Amino acid sequence: MEPVKRIGVLTSGGDAPGMNAAVRAVVRSATGMGIEVVGIRRGWHGLVFGDFFPMTARDVSHILNAGGTTLYTARCPEFMTEEGQQKAVATCRLLGLDGVVAIGGDGTFRGALDLSRRGVPVVGIPATIDNDIGCSNYTIGFDTACNTAVGCIDRLRDTMQSHERCSVVEVMGRHAGFLALYVGIAVGATAVLIPERGYDFERDLAEPIRRSRLRGSTHFMVVVAEGVGSALDIGNEVRDKLGLDARVTVLGHIQRGGSPTARDREMASRMGYTAVKALSEGRGDLIVGTKDGFLTEIPIEEALQMKKNLQMDRYEVLQAMQR
Ligand code: F6P
Protein backbone atom coordinates (compact mmCIF):
# COMPACT_ATOMS: atom_id res chain seq x y z
CA MET A 1 0.00 0.00 0.00
CA GLU A 2 1.22 3.48 -0.93
CA PRO A 3 1.65 5.64 2.17
CA VAL A 4 -1.17 8.13 2.73
CA LYS A 5 0.26 11.61 2.15
CA ARG A 6 -2.67 14.00 2.13
CA ILE A 7 -6.30 13.91 3.26
CA GLY A 8 -9.22 16.32 3.21
CA VAL A 9 -11.63 17.12 6.02
CA LEU A 10 -15.10 18.64 5.81
CA THR A 11 -18.24 19.21 7.87
CA SER A 12 -21.61 18.90 6.20
CA GLY A 13 -25.36 19.04 6.94
CA GLY A 14 -26.74 20.64 10.11
CA ASP A 15 -23.95 21.74 12.44
CA ALA A 16 -23.49 20.10 15.83
CA PRO A 17 -21.47 21.14 18.89
CA GLY A 18 -18.25 19.12 18.82
CA MET A 19 -17.70 19.31 15.06
CA ASN A 20 -14.75 21.61 15.66
CA ALA A 21 -13.31 19.18 18.18
CA ALA A 22 -13.54 16.46 15.53
CA VAL A 23 -11.84 18.66 12.90
CA ARG A 24 -9.08 19.43 15.39
CA ALA A 25 -8.61 15.75 16.14
CA VAL A 26 -8.38 14.92 12.43
CA VAL A 27 -5.82 17.66 11.78
CA ARG A 28 -3.70 16.98 14.85
CA SER A 29 -3.77 13.19 14.38
CA ALA A 30 -2.89 13.43 10.70
CA THR A 31 -0.08 15.95 11.06
CA GLY A 32 1.32 13.83 13.89
CA MET A 33 1.46 10.89 11.45
CA GLY A 34 3.14 13.01 8.78
CA ILE A 35 -0.04 13.34 6.70
CA GLU A 36 -0.96 16.73 5.23
CA VAL A 37 -4.51 18.02 5.68
CA VAL A 38 -6.65 20.14 3.36
CA GLY A 39 -9.67 21.84 4.93
CA ILE A 40 -12.69 21.82 2.63
CA ARG A 41 -15.21 24.60 3.24
CA ARG A 42 -19.00 24.19 3.30
CA GLY A 43 -19.06 20.42 3.05
CA TRP A 44 -19.50 18.80 -0.37
CA HIS A 45 -19.97 22.28 -1.81
CA GLY A 46 -16.25 22.95 -1.25
CA LEU A 47 -15.28 19.85 -3.19
CA VAL A 48 -17.64 20.62 -6.07
CA PHE A 49 -16.62 24.28 -6.34
CA GLY A 50 -12.98 24.02 -5.24
CA ASP A 51 -13.13 25.90 -1.93
CA PHE A 52 -10.29 24.61 0.25
CA PHE A 53 -7.13 25.60 2.14
CA PRO A 54 -4.15 23.80 3.67
CA MET A 55 -4.53 23.21 7.43
CA THR A 56 -1.77 22.99 9.98
CA ALA A 57 -1.90 21.91 13.61
CA ARG A 58 -1.81 25.62 14.47
CA ASP A 59 -5.03 26.31 12.51
CA VAL A 60 -7.02 24.21 14.95
CA SER A 61 -5.72 25.79 18.15
CA HIS A 62 -8.48 26.82 20.55
CA ILE A 63 -11.37 25.43 18.54
CA LEU A 64 -11.87 22.40 20.79
CA ASN A 65 -14.34 24.29 22.95
CA ALA A 66 -16.03 26.29 20.16
CA GLY A 67 -19.58 25.57 18.98
CA GLY A 68 -20.54 25.57 15.29
CA THR A 69 -17.96 24.62 12.68
CA THR A 70 -15.06 26.79 11.54
CA LEU A 71 -15.08 24.90 8.22
CA TYR A 72 -18.65 26.10 7.65
CA THR A 73 -21.34 23.68 6.58
CA ALA A 74 -23.98 23.48 3.89
CA ARG A 75 -26.45 21.17 2.23
CA CYS A 76 -25.25 20.91 -1.39
CA PRO A 77 -27.82 20.03 -4.10
CA GLU A 78 -25.15 20.16 -6.84
CA PHE A 79 -23.36 17.22 -5.23
CA MET A 80 -26.48 15.10 -5.85
CA THR A 81 -25.91 15.37 -9.60
CA GLU A 82 -23.62 13.32 -11.83
CA GLU A 83 -21.80 16.48 -12.92
CA GLY A 84 -21.36 17.69 -9.34
CA GLN A 85 -19.87 14.39 -8.24
CA GLN A 86 -17.49 14.33 -11.17
CA LYS A 87 -16.33 17.82 -10.22
CA ALA A 88 -15.83 16.70 -6.61
CA VAL A 89 -13.72 13.74 -7.73
CA ALA A 90 -11.71 16.04 -10.00
CA THR A 91 -11.00 18.33 -7.02
CA CYS A 92 -9.81 15.35 -4.97
CA ARG A 93 -7.50 14.27 -7.82
CA LEU A 94 -6.22 17.82 -8.32
CA LEU A 95 -5.40 18.10 -4.63
CA GLY A 96 -3.88 14.64 -4.52
CA LEU A 97 -6.17 13.57 -1.69
CA ASP A 98 -5.69 9.98 -0.56
CA GLY A 99 -8.87 10.16 1.44
CA VAL A 100 -11.52 12.43 2.95
CA VAL A 101 -12.95 12.58 6.47
CA ALA A 102 -16.60 13.70 6.30
CA ILE A 103 -18.21 14.85 9.55
CA GLY A 104 -22.01 15.02 9.61
CA GLY A 105 -25.22 13.03 9.56
CA ASP A 106 -27.18 10.77 7.22
CA GLY A 107 -27.10 13.09 4.20
CA THR A 108 -23.35 13.51 4.60
CA PHE A 109 -22.88 9.75 4.61
CA ARG A 110 -24.98 9.30 1.47
CA GLY A 111 -22.58 11.76 -0.17
CA ALA A 112 -19.68 9.82 1.29
CA LEU A 113 -20.97 6.65 -0.36
CA ASP A 114 -21.27 8.39 -3.74
CA LEU A 115 -17.71 9.67 -3.52
CA SER A 116 -16.27 6.39 -2.33
CA ARG A 117 -18.00 4.58 -5.23
CA ARG A 118 -16.07 6.91 -7.52
CA GLY A 119 -12.80 5.77 -6.02
CA VAL A 120 -12.08 8.32 -3.29
CA PRO A 121 -11.73 6.64 0.14
CA VAL A 122 -14.02 8.36 2.65
CA VAL A 123 -14.38 7.89 6.39
CA GLY A 124 -17.49 9.35 8.04
CA ILE A 125 -17.83 10.65 11.58
CA PRO A 126 -21.40 10.89 12.95
CA ALA A 127 -22.22 14.37 14.20
CA THR A 128 -25.82 15.50 14.65
CA ILE A 129 -27.84 16.65 17.64
CA ASP A 130 -30.58 14.19 16.61
CA ASN A 131 -28.60 11.05 17.50
CA ASP A 132 -30.48 9.35 14.67
CA ILE A 133 -27.64 7.52 12.92
CA GLY A 134 -28.35 3.81 12.69
CA CYS A 135 -24.77 2.56 12.82
CA SER A 136 -23.76 4.43 15.96
CA ASN A 137 -25.14 4.44 19.49
CA TYR A 138 -23.93 8.00 19.85
CA THR A 139 -23.54 11.04 17.60
CA ILE A 140 -21.39 14.08 18.39
CA GLY A 141 -23.47 17.03 19.58
CA PHE A 142 -26.30 15.10 21.19
CA ASP A 143 -25.11 15.57 24.77
CA THR A 144 -24.57 19.29 24.35
CA ALA A 145 -27.99 19.74 22.74
CA CYS A 146 -29.64 17.77 25.57
CA ASN A 147 -27.92 19.92 28.18
CA THR A 148 -28.85 23.13 26.38
CA ALA A 149 -32.49 22.09 26.16
CA VAL A 150 -32.50 21.04 29.83
CA GLY A 151 -31.07 24.43 30.85
CA CYS A 152 -33.79 26.25 28.89
CA ILE A 153 -36.60 24.07 30.22
CA ASP A 154 -35.44 24.46 33.83
CA ARG A 155 -35.84 28.19 33.33
CA LEU A 156 -39.26 27.75 31.78
CA ARG A 157 -40.30 25.67 34.75
CA ASP A 158 -39.55 28.55 37.12
CA THR A 159 -41.99 30.86 35.41
CA MET A 160 -44.60 28.15 34.71
CA GLN A 161 -44.58 27.28 38.40
CA SER A 162 -45.07 30.92 39.45
CA HIS A 163 -48.04 31.36 37.11
CA GLU A 164 -49.42 27.83 37.44
CA ARG A 165 -49.27 27.32 33.69
CA CYS A 166 -48.64 24.52 31.26
CA SER A 167 -45.48 24.80 29.20
CA VAL A 168 -45.44 23.11 25.81
CA VAL A 169 -41.86 22.99 24.54
CA GLU A 170 -40.84 21.83 21.10
CA VAL A 171 -37.40 20.30 20.74
CA MET A 172 -35.58 19.29 17.56
CA GLY A 173 -34.73 15.75 16.50
CA ARG A 174 -36.00 15.63 12.93
CA HIS A 175 -38.02 12.38 12.62
CA ALA A 176 -36.65 10.87 15.84
CA GLY A 177 -37.52 11.25 19.52
CA PHE A 178 -34.09 10.65 21.09
CA LEU A 179 -33.56 14.28 22.06
CA ALA A 180 -37.12 14.73 23.37
CA LEU A 181 -37.09 11.58 25.48
CA TYR A 182 -33.67 12.13 27.06
CA VAL A 183 -34.53 15.75 27.79
CA GLY A 184 -37.99 14.82 29.05
CA ILE A 185 -36.55 12.39 31.58
CA ALA A 186 -33.90 14.91 32.64
CA VAL A 187 -36.40 17.71 33.32
CA GLY A 188 -39.05 15.48 34.90
CA ALA A 189 -41.59 16.31 32.20
CA THR A 190 -45.28 15.74 32.78
CA ALA A 191 -45.56 14.31 29.27
CA VAL A 192 -43.20 13.65 26.36
CA LEU A 193 -44.51 13.27 22.84
CA ILE A 194 -42.28 11.31 20.47
CA PRO A 195 -42.87 10.15 16.89
CA GLU A 196 -41.89 6.55 17.71
CA ARG A 197 -45.02 6.20 19.90
CA GLY A 198 -47.41 8.20 17.76
CA TYR A 199 -49.60 10.81 19.41
CA ASP A 200 -52.96 10.33 21.04
CA PHE A 201 -54.25 13.35 22.94
CA GLU A 202 -56.09 11.39 25.65
CA ARG A 203 -53.40 8.76 26.24
CA ASP A 204 -50.26 10.85 25.87
CA LEU A 205 -51.28 14.25 27.16
CA ALA A 206 -54.61 14.50 28.98
CA GLU A 207 -54.02 11.43 31.13
CA PRO A 208 -50.49 12.29 32.37
CA ILE A 209 -51.62 15.86 33.09
CA ARG A 210 -54.58 14.55 35.11
CA ARG A 211 -52.30 12.25 37.08
CA SER A 212 -49.91 15.09 37.75
CA ARG A 213 -52.80 17.24 38.97
CA LEU A 214 -53.92 14.47 41.32
CA ARG A 215 -50.40 14.39 42.76
CA GLY A 216 -50.90 18.05 43.57
CA SER A 217 -49.05 19.77 40.75
CA THR A 218 -50.33 23.11 39.57
CA HIS A 219 -47.99 23.52 36.61
CA PHE A 220 -47.12 21.11 33.81
CA MET A 221 -44.23 20.56 31.44
CA VAL A 222 -44.93 18.98 28.07
CA VAL A 223 -41.97 18.18 25.78
CA VAL A 224 -42.85 17.72 22.12
CA ALA A 225 -40.45 16.22 19.56
CA GLU A 226 -40.69 18.21 16.34
CA GLY A 227 -41.34 14.93 14.50
CA VAL A 228 -44.74 14.67 16.24
CA GLY A 229 -46.03 17.99 14.97
CA SER A 230 -46.21 21.64 15.86
CA ALA A 231 -46.09 22.59 19.53
CA LEU A 232 -48.29 25.55 18.64
CA ASP A 233 -51.12 23.20 17.61
CA ILE A 234 -50.60 21.06 20.69
CA GLY A 235 -50.60 24.14 22.93
CA ASN A 236 -53.95 25.17 21.42
CA GLU A 237 -55.31 21.68 22.07
CA VAL A 238 -54.23 21.88 25.71
CA ARG A 239 -55.94 25.26 26.07
CA ASP A 240 -59.15 24.26 24.29
CA LYS A 241 -59.65 20.75 25.63
CA LEU A 242 -58.16 20.99 29.13
CA GLY A 243 -58.75 24.66 29.84
CA LEU A 244 -55.13 25.16 30.95
CA ASP A 245 -53.19 28.38 30.60
CA ALA A 246 -50.67 27.00 28.08
CA ARG A 247 -47.55 28.75 26.79
CA VAL A 248 -45.61 27.44 23.80
CA THR A 249 -41.84 27.65 23.32
CA VAL A 250 -40.02 26.37 20.25
CA LEU A 251 -36.39 25.96 21.27
CA GLY A 252 -35.23 25.76 17.64
CA HIS A 253 -31.62 26.40 16.67
CA ILE A 254 -30.62 27.39 20.21
CA GLN A 255 -30.14 23.63 20.63
CA ARG A 256 -27.50 23.53 17.90
CA GLY A 257 -25.22 26.19 19.39
CA GLY A 258 -22.92 26.49 22.36
CA SER A 259 -19.65 25.11 23.61
CA PRO A 260 -19.58 21.29 23.43
CA THR A 261 -19.77 19.32 26.66
CA ALA A 262 -16.88 17.19 27.88
CA ARG A 263 -18.64 14.12 26.49
CA ASP A 264 -18.88 15.60 23.01
CA ARG A 265 -15.29 16.86 23.02
CA GLU A 266 -13.94 13.52 24.18
CA MET A 267 -16.03 11.54 21.70
CA ALA A 268 -15.12 13.88 18.83
CA SER A 269 -11.43 13.56 19.66
CA ARG A 270 -11.57 9.76 19.72
CA MET A 271 -13.60 9.54 16.52
CA GLY A 272 -11.34 12.01 14.70
CA TYR A 273 -8.26 10.07 15.67
CA THR A 274 -9.84 6.74 14.69
CA ALA A 275 -10.91 8.08 11.29
CA VAL A 276 -7.37 9.21 10.44
CA LYS A 277 -5.86 5.99 11.74
CA ALA A 278 -8.21 4.00 9.49
CA LEU A 279 -7.28 6.02 6.40
CA SER A 280 -3.56 5.83 7.23
CA GLU A 281 -3.85 2.04 7.44
CA GLY A 282 -5.64 1.81 4.11
CA ARG A 283 -9.17 1.41 5.44
CA GLY A 284 -11.63 3.76 3.71
CA ASP A 285 -15.32 3.72 2.84
CA LEU A 286 -16.49 3.31 6.40
CA ILE A 287 -18.25 5.15 9.19
CA VAL A 288 -16.77 5.37 12.66
CA GLY A 289 -19.40 4.73 15.31
CA THR A 290 -19.89 3.59 18.88
CA LYS A 291 -21.29 0.38 20.30
CA ASP A 292 -21.31 -0.49 23.99
CA GLY A 293 -18.78 2.24 24.70
CA PHE A 294 -16.27 1.06 22.07
CA LEU A 295 -15.56 2.62 18.69
CA THR A 296 -16.58 0.67 15.61
CA GLU A 297 -15.82 0.87 11.88
CA ILE A 298 -18.69 -0.10 9.59
CA PRO A 299 -18.68 -0.05 5.75
CA ILE A 300 -20.68 2.96 4.58
CA GLU A 301 -23.17 0.98 2.50
CA GLU A 302 -23.97 -1.34 5.39
CA ALA A 303 -24.02 1.56 7.86
CA LEU A 304 -26.61 3.43 5.81
CA GLN A 305 -28.98 0.47 6.00
CA MET A 306 -28.76 0.12 9.76
CA LYS A 307 -31.68 1.30 11.85
CA LYS A 308 -31.54 2.46 15.44
CA ASN A 309 -34.67 2.11 17.50
CA LEU A 310 -35.39 4.34 20.42
CA GLN A 311 -35.09 2.20 23.54
CA MET A 312 -38.64 2.24 24.80
CA ASP A 313 -37.50 1.15 28.27
CA ARG A 314 -36.55 4.81 28.62
CA TYR A 315 -40.20 5.66 28.02
CA GLU A 316 -41.10 3.26 30.83
CA VAL A 317 -38.74 5.16 33.13
CA LEU A 318 -40.50 8.37 32.23
CA GLN A 319 -43.89 6.82 32.94
CA ALA A 320 -42.70 5.43 36.25
CA MET A 321 -41.83 8.97 37.34
CA GLN A 322 -45.32 10.15 36.39
CA ARG A 323 -47.29 7.83 38.65
O1 F6P B 1 -30.48 17.43 11.87
C1 F6P B 1 -30.28 18.46 12.78
C2 F6P B 1 -31.47 19.39 12.80
O2 F6P B 1 -31.23 20.41 13.74
C3 F6P B 1 -32.82 18.74 13.06
O3 F6P B 1 -33.05 18.49 14.42
C4 F6P B 1 -33.76 19.75 12.47
O4 F6P B 1 -34.97 19.14 12.06
C5 F6P B 1 -32.99 20.27 11.28
O5 F6P B 1 -31.63 19.99 11.53
C6 F6P B 1 -33.16 21.75 11.03
O6 F6P B 1 -32.48 22.06 9.87
P1 F6P B 1 -32.11 23.54 9.41
O7 F6P B 1 -30.95 24.00 10.21
O8 F6P B 1 -31.79 23.40 7.97
O9 F6P B 1 -33.31 24.38 9.69
Coordinates of C-alpha atoms and ligand atoms in Angstrom, one line a residue:
M1 CA 0.0 0.0 0.0
E2 CA 1.2 3.5 -0.9
P3 CA 1.7 5.6 2.2
V4 CA -1.2 8.1 2.7
K5 CA 0.3 11.6 2.1
R6 CA -2.7 14.0 2.1
I7 CA -6.3 13.9 3.3
G8 CA -9.2 16.3 3.2
V9 CA -11.6 17.1 6.0
L10 CA -15.1 18.6 5.8
T11 CA -18.2 19.2 7.9
S12 CA -21.6 18.9 6.2
G13 CA -25.4 19.0 6.9
G14 CA -26.7 20.6 10.1
D15 CA -23.9 21.7 12.4
A16 CA -23.5 20.1 15.8
P17 CA -21.5 21.1 18.9
G18 CA -18.2 19.1 18.8
M19 CA -17.7 19.3 15.1
N20 CA -14.7 21.6 15.7
A21 CA -13.3 19.2 18.2
A22 CA -13.5 16.5 15.5
V23 CA -11.8 18.7 12.9
R24 CA -9.1 19.4 15.4
A25 CA -8.6 15.7 16.1
V26 CA -8.4 14.9 12.4
V27 CA -5.8 17.7 11.8
R28 CA -3.7 17.0 14.8
S29 CA -3.8 13.2 14.4
A30 CA -2.9 13.4 10.7
T31 CA -0.1 15.9 11.1
G32 CA 1.3 13.8 13.9
M33 CA 1.5 10.9 11.5
G34 CA 3.1 13.0 8.8
I35 CA 0.0 13.3 6.7
E36 CA -1.0 16.7 5.2
V37 CA -4.5 18.0 5.7
V38 CA -6.6 20.1 3.4
G39 CA -9.7 21.8 4.9
I40 CA -12.7 21.8 2.6
R41 CA -15.2 24.6 3.2
R42 CA -19.0 24.2 3.3
G43 CA -19.1 20.4 3.0
W44 CA -19.5 18.8 -0.4
H45 CA -20.0 22.3 -1.8
G46 CA -16.3 23.0 -1.2
L47 CA -15.3 19.9 -3.2
V48 CA -17.6 20.6 -6.1
F49 CA -16.6 24.3 -6.3
G50 CA -13.0 24.0 -5.2
D51 CA -13.1 25.9 -1.9
F52 CA -10.3 24.6 0.2
F53 CA -7.1 25.6 2.1
P54 CA -4.1 23.8 3.7
M55 CA -4.5 23.2 7.4
T56 CA -1.8 23.0 10.0
A57 CA -1.9 21.9 13.6
R58 CA -1.8 25.6 14.5
D59 CA -5.0 26.3 12.5
V60 CA -7.0 24.2 15.0
S61 CA -5.7 25.8 18.2
H62 CA -8.5 26.8 20.6
I63 CA -11.4 25.4 18.5
L64 CA -11.9 22.4 20.8
N65 CA -14.3 24.3 22.9
A66 CA -16.0 26.3 20.2
G67 CA -19.6 25.6 19.0
G68 CA -20.5 25.6 15.3
T69 CA -18.0 24.6 12.7
T70 CA -15.1 26.8 11.5
L71 CA -15.1 24.9 8.2
Y72 CA -18.7 26.1 7.6
T73 CA -21.3 23.7 6.6
A74 CA -24.0 23.5 3.9
R75 CA -26.4 21.2 2.2
C76 CA -25.3 20.9 -1.4
P77 CA -27.8 20.0 -4.1
E78 CA -25.1 20.2 -6.8
F79 CA -23.4 17.2 -5.2
M80 CA -26.5 15.1 -5.9
T81 CA -25.9 15.4 -9.6
E82 CA -23.6 13.3 -11.8
E83 CA -21.8 16.5 -12.9
G84 CA -21.4 17.7 -9.3
Q85 CA -19.9 14.4 -8.2
Q86 CA -17.5 14.3 -11.2
K87 CA -16.3 17.8 -10.2
A88 CA -15.8 16.7 -6.6
V89 CA -13.7 13.7 -7.7
A90 CA -11.7 16.0 -10.0
T91 CA -11.0 18.3 -7.0
C92 CA -9.8 15.4 -5.0
R93 CA -7.5 14.3 -7.8
L94 CA -6.2 17.8 -8.3
L95 CA -5.4 18.1 -4.6
G96 CA -3.9 14.6 -4.5
L97 CA -6.2 13.6 -1.7
D98 CA -5.7 10.0 -0.6
G99 CA -8.9 10.2 1.4
V100 CA -11.5 12.4 3.0
V101 CA -12.9 12.6 6.5
A102 CA -16.6 13.7 6.3
I103 CA -18.2 14.9 9.6
G104 CA -22.0 15.0 9.6
G105 CA -25.2 13.0 9.6
D106 CA -27.2 10.8 7.2
G107 CA -27.1 13.1 4.2
T108 CA -23.4 13.5 4.6
F109 CA -22.9 9.8 4.6
R110 CA -25.0 9.3 1.5
G111 CA -22.6 11.8 -0.2
A112 CA -19.7 9.8 1.3
L113 CA -21.0 6.6 -0.4
D114 CA -21.3 8.4 -3.7
L115 CA -17.7 9.7 -3.5
S116 CA -16.3 6.4 -2.3
R117 CA -18.0 4.6 -5.2
R118 CA -16.1 6.9 -7.5
G119 CA -12.8 5.8 -6.0
V120 CA -12.1 8.3 -3.3
P121 CA -11.7 6.6 0.1
V122 CA -14.0 8.4 2.6
V123 CA -14.4 7.9 6.4
G124 CA -17.5 9.3 8.0
I125 CA -17.8 10.6 11.6
P126 CA -21.4 10.9 12.9
A127 CA -22.2 14.4 14.2
T128 CA -25.8 15.5 14.7
I129 CA -27.8 16.6 17.6
D130 CA -30.6 14.2 16.6
N131 CA -28.6 11.1 17.5
D132 CA -30.5 9.4 14.7
I133 CA -27.6 7.5 12.9
G134 CA -28.4 3.8 12.7
C135 CA -24.8 2.6 12.8
S136 CA -23.8 4.4 16.0
N137 CA -25.1 4.4 19.5
Y138 CA -23.9 8.0 19.9
T139 CA -23.5 11.0 17.6
I140 CA -21.4 14.1 18.4
G141 CA -23.5 17.0 19.6
F142 CA -26.3 15.1 21.2
D143 CA -25.1 15.6 24.8
T144 CA -24.6 19.3 24.4
A145 CA -28.0 19.7 22.7
C146 CA -29.6 17.8 25.6
N147 CA -27.9 19.9 28.2
T148 CA -28.8 23.1 26.4
A149 CA -32.5 22.1 26.2
V150 CA -32.5 21.0 29.8
G151 CA -31.1 24.4 30.8
C152 CA -33.8 26.2 28.9
I153 CA -36.6 24.1 30.2
D154 CA -35.4 24.5 33.8
R155 CA -35.8 28.2 33.3
L156 CA -39.3 27.7 31.8
R157 CA -40.3 25.7 34.7
D158 CA -39.5 28.5 37.1
T159 CA -42.0 30.9 35.4
M160 CA -44.6 28.1 34.7
Q161 CA -44.6 27.3 38.4
S162 CA -45.1 30.9 39.4
H163 CA -48.0 31.4 37.1
E164 CA -49.4 27.8 37.4
R165 CA -49.3 27.3 33.7
C166 CA -48.6 24.5 31.3
S167 CA -45.5 24.8 29.2
V168 CA -45.4 23.1 25.8
V169 CA -41.9 23.0 24.5
E170 CA -40.8 21.8 21.1
V171 CA -37.4 20.3 20.7
M172 CA -35.6 19.3 17.6
G173 CA -34.7 15.7 16.5
R174 CA -36.0 15.6 12.9
H175 CA -38.0 12.4 12.6
A176 CA -36.7 10.9 15.8
G177 CA -37.5 11.3 19.5
F178 CA -34.1 10.6 21.1
L179 CA -33.6 14.3 22.1
A180 CA -37.1 14.7 23.4
L181 CA -37.1 11.6 25.5
Y182 CA -33.7 12.1 27.1
V183 CA -34.5 15.7 27.8
G184 CA -38.0 14.8 29.1
I185 CA -36.6 12.4 31.6
A186 CA -33.9 14.9 32.6
V187 CA -36.4 17.7 33.3
G188 CA -39.1 15.5 34.9
A189 CA -41.6 16.3 32.2
T190 CA -45.3 15.7 32.8
A191 CA -45.6 14.3 29.3
V192 CA -43.2 13.7 26.4
L193 CA -44.5 13.3 22.8
I194 CA -42.3 11.3 20.5
P195 CA -42.9 10.2 16.9
E196 CA -41.9 6.5 17.7
R197 CA -45.0 6.2 19.9
G198 CA -47.4 8.2 17.8
Y199 CA -49.6 10.8 19.4
D200 CA -53.0 10.3 21.0
F201 CA -54.3 13.3 22.9
E202 CA -56.1 11.4 25.7
R203 CA -53.4 8.8 26.2
D204 CA -50.3 10.8 25.9
L205 CA -51.3 14.3 27.2
A206 CA -54.6 14.5 29.0
E207 CA -54.0 11.4 31.1
P208 CA -50.5 12.3 32.4
I209 CA -51.6 15.9 33.1
R210 CA -54.6 14.6 35.1
R211 CA -52.3 12.2 37.1
S212 CA -49.9 15.1 37.8
R213 CA -52.8 17.2 39.0
L214 CA -53.9 14.5 41.3
R215 CA -50.4 14.4 42.8
G216 CA -50.9 18.1 43.6
S217 CA -49.0 19.8 40.8
T218 CA -50.3 23.1 39.6
H219 CA -48.0 23.5 36.6
F220 CA -47.1 21.1 33.8
M221 CA -44.2 20.6 31.4
V222 CA -44.9 19.0 28.1
V223 CA -42.0 18.2 25.8
V224 CA -42.8 17.7 22.1
A225 CA -40.5 16.2 19.6
E226 CA -40.7 18.2 16.3
G227 CA -41.3 14.9 14.5
V228 CA -44.7 14.7 16.2
G229 CA -46.0 18.0 15.0
S230 CA -46.2 21.6 15.9
A231 CA -46.1 22.6 19.5
L232 CA -48.3 25.6 18.6
D233 CA -51.1 23.2 17.6
I234 CA -50.6 21.1 20.7
G235 CA -50.6 24.1 22.9
N236 CA -53.9 25.2 21.4
E237 CA -55.3 21.7 22.1
V238 CA -54.2 21.9 25.7
R239 CA -55.9 25.3 26.1
D240 CA -59.1 24.3 24.3
K241 CA -59.6 20.8 25.6
L242 CA -58.2 21.0 29.1
G243 CA -58.7 24.7 29.8
L244 CA -55.1 25.2 30.9
D245 CA -53.2 28.4 30.6
A246 CA -50.7 27.0 28.1
R247 CA -47.5 28.7 26.8
V248 CA -45.6 27.4 23.8
T249 CA -41.8 27.6 23.3
V250 CA -40.0 26.4 20.3
L251 CA -36.4 26.0 21.3
G252 CA -35.2 25.8 17.6
H253 CA -31.6 26.4 16.7
I254 CA -30.6 27.4 20.2
Q255 CA -30.1 23.6 20.6
R256 CA -27.5 23.5 17.9
G257 CA -25.2 26.2 19.4
G258 CA -22.9 26.5 22.4
S259 CA -19.7 25.1 23.6
P260 CA -19.6 21.3 23.4
T261 CA -19.8 19.3 26.7
A262 CA -16.9 17.2 27.9
R263 CA -18.6 14.1 26.5
D264 CA -18.9 15.6 23.0
R265 CA -15.3 16.9 23.0
E266 CA -13.9 13.5 24.2
M267 CA -16.0 11.5 21.7
A268 CA -15.1 13.9 18.8
S269 CA -11.4 13.6 19.7
R270 CA -11.6 9.8 19.7
M271 CA -13.6 9.5 16.5
G272 CA -11.3 12.0 14.7
Y273 CA -8.3 10.1 15.7
T274 CA -9.8 6.7 14.7
A275 CA -10.9 8.1 11.3
V276 CA -7.4 9.2 10.4
K277 CA -5.9 6.0 11.7
A278 CA -8.2 4.0 9.5
L279 CA -7.3 6.0 6.4
S280 CA -3.6 5.8 7.2
E281 CA -3.8 2.0 7.4
G282 CA -5.6 1.8 4.1
R283 CA -9.2 1.4 5.4
G284 CA -11.6 3.8 3.7
D285 CA -15.3 3.7 2.8
L286 CA -16.5 3.3 6.4
I287 CA -18.3 5.2 9.2
V288 CA -16.8 5.4 12.7
G289 CA -19.4 4.7 15.3
T290 CA -19.9 3.6 18.9
K291 CA -21.3 0.4 20.3
D292 CA -21.3 -0.5 24.0
G293 CA -18.8 2.2 24.7
F294 CA -16.3 1.1 22.1
L295 CA -15.6 2.6 18.7
T296 CA -16.6 0.7 15.6
E297 CA -15.8 0.9 11.9
I298 CA -18.7 -0.1 9.6
P299 CA -18.7 -0.1 5.8
I300 CA -20.7 3.0 4.6
E301 CA -23.2 1.0 2.5
E302 CA -24.0 -1.3 5.4
A303 CA -24.0 1.6 7.9
L304 CA -26.6 3.4 5.8
Q305 CA -29.0 0.5 6.0
M306 CA -28.8 0.1 9.8
K307 CA -31.7 1.3 11.9
K308 CA -31.5 2.5 15.4
N309 CA -34.7 2.1 17.5
L310 CA -35.4 4.3 20.4
Q311 CA -35.1 2.2 23.5
M312 CA -38.6 2.2 24.8
D313 CA -37.5 1.2 28.3
R314 CA -36.6 4.8 28.6
Y315 CA -40.2 5.7 28.0
E316 CA -41.1 3.3 30.8
V317 CA -38.7 5.2 33.1
L318 CA -40.5 8.4 32.2
Q319 CA -43.9 6.8 32.9
A320 CA -42.7 5.4 36.3
M321 CA -41.8 9.0 37.3
Q322 CA -45.3 10.2 36.4
R323 CA -47.3 7.8 38.6
Ligands
F6P1 O1 -30.5 17.4 11.9 C1 -30.3 18.5 12.8 C2 -31.5 19.4 12.8 O2 -31.2 20.4 13.7 C3 -32.8 18.7 13.1 O3 -33.0 18.5 14.4 C4 -33.8 19.8 12.5 O4 -35.0 19.1 12.1 C5 -33.0 20.3 11.3 O5 -31.6 20.0 11.5 C6 -33.2 21.8 11.0 O6 -32.5 22.1 9.9 P1 -32.1 23.5 9.4 O7 -30.9 24.0 10.2 O8 -31.8 23.4 8.0 O9 -33.3 24.4 9.7

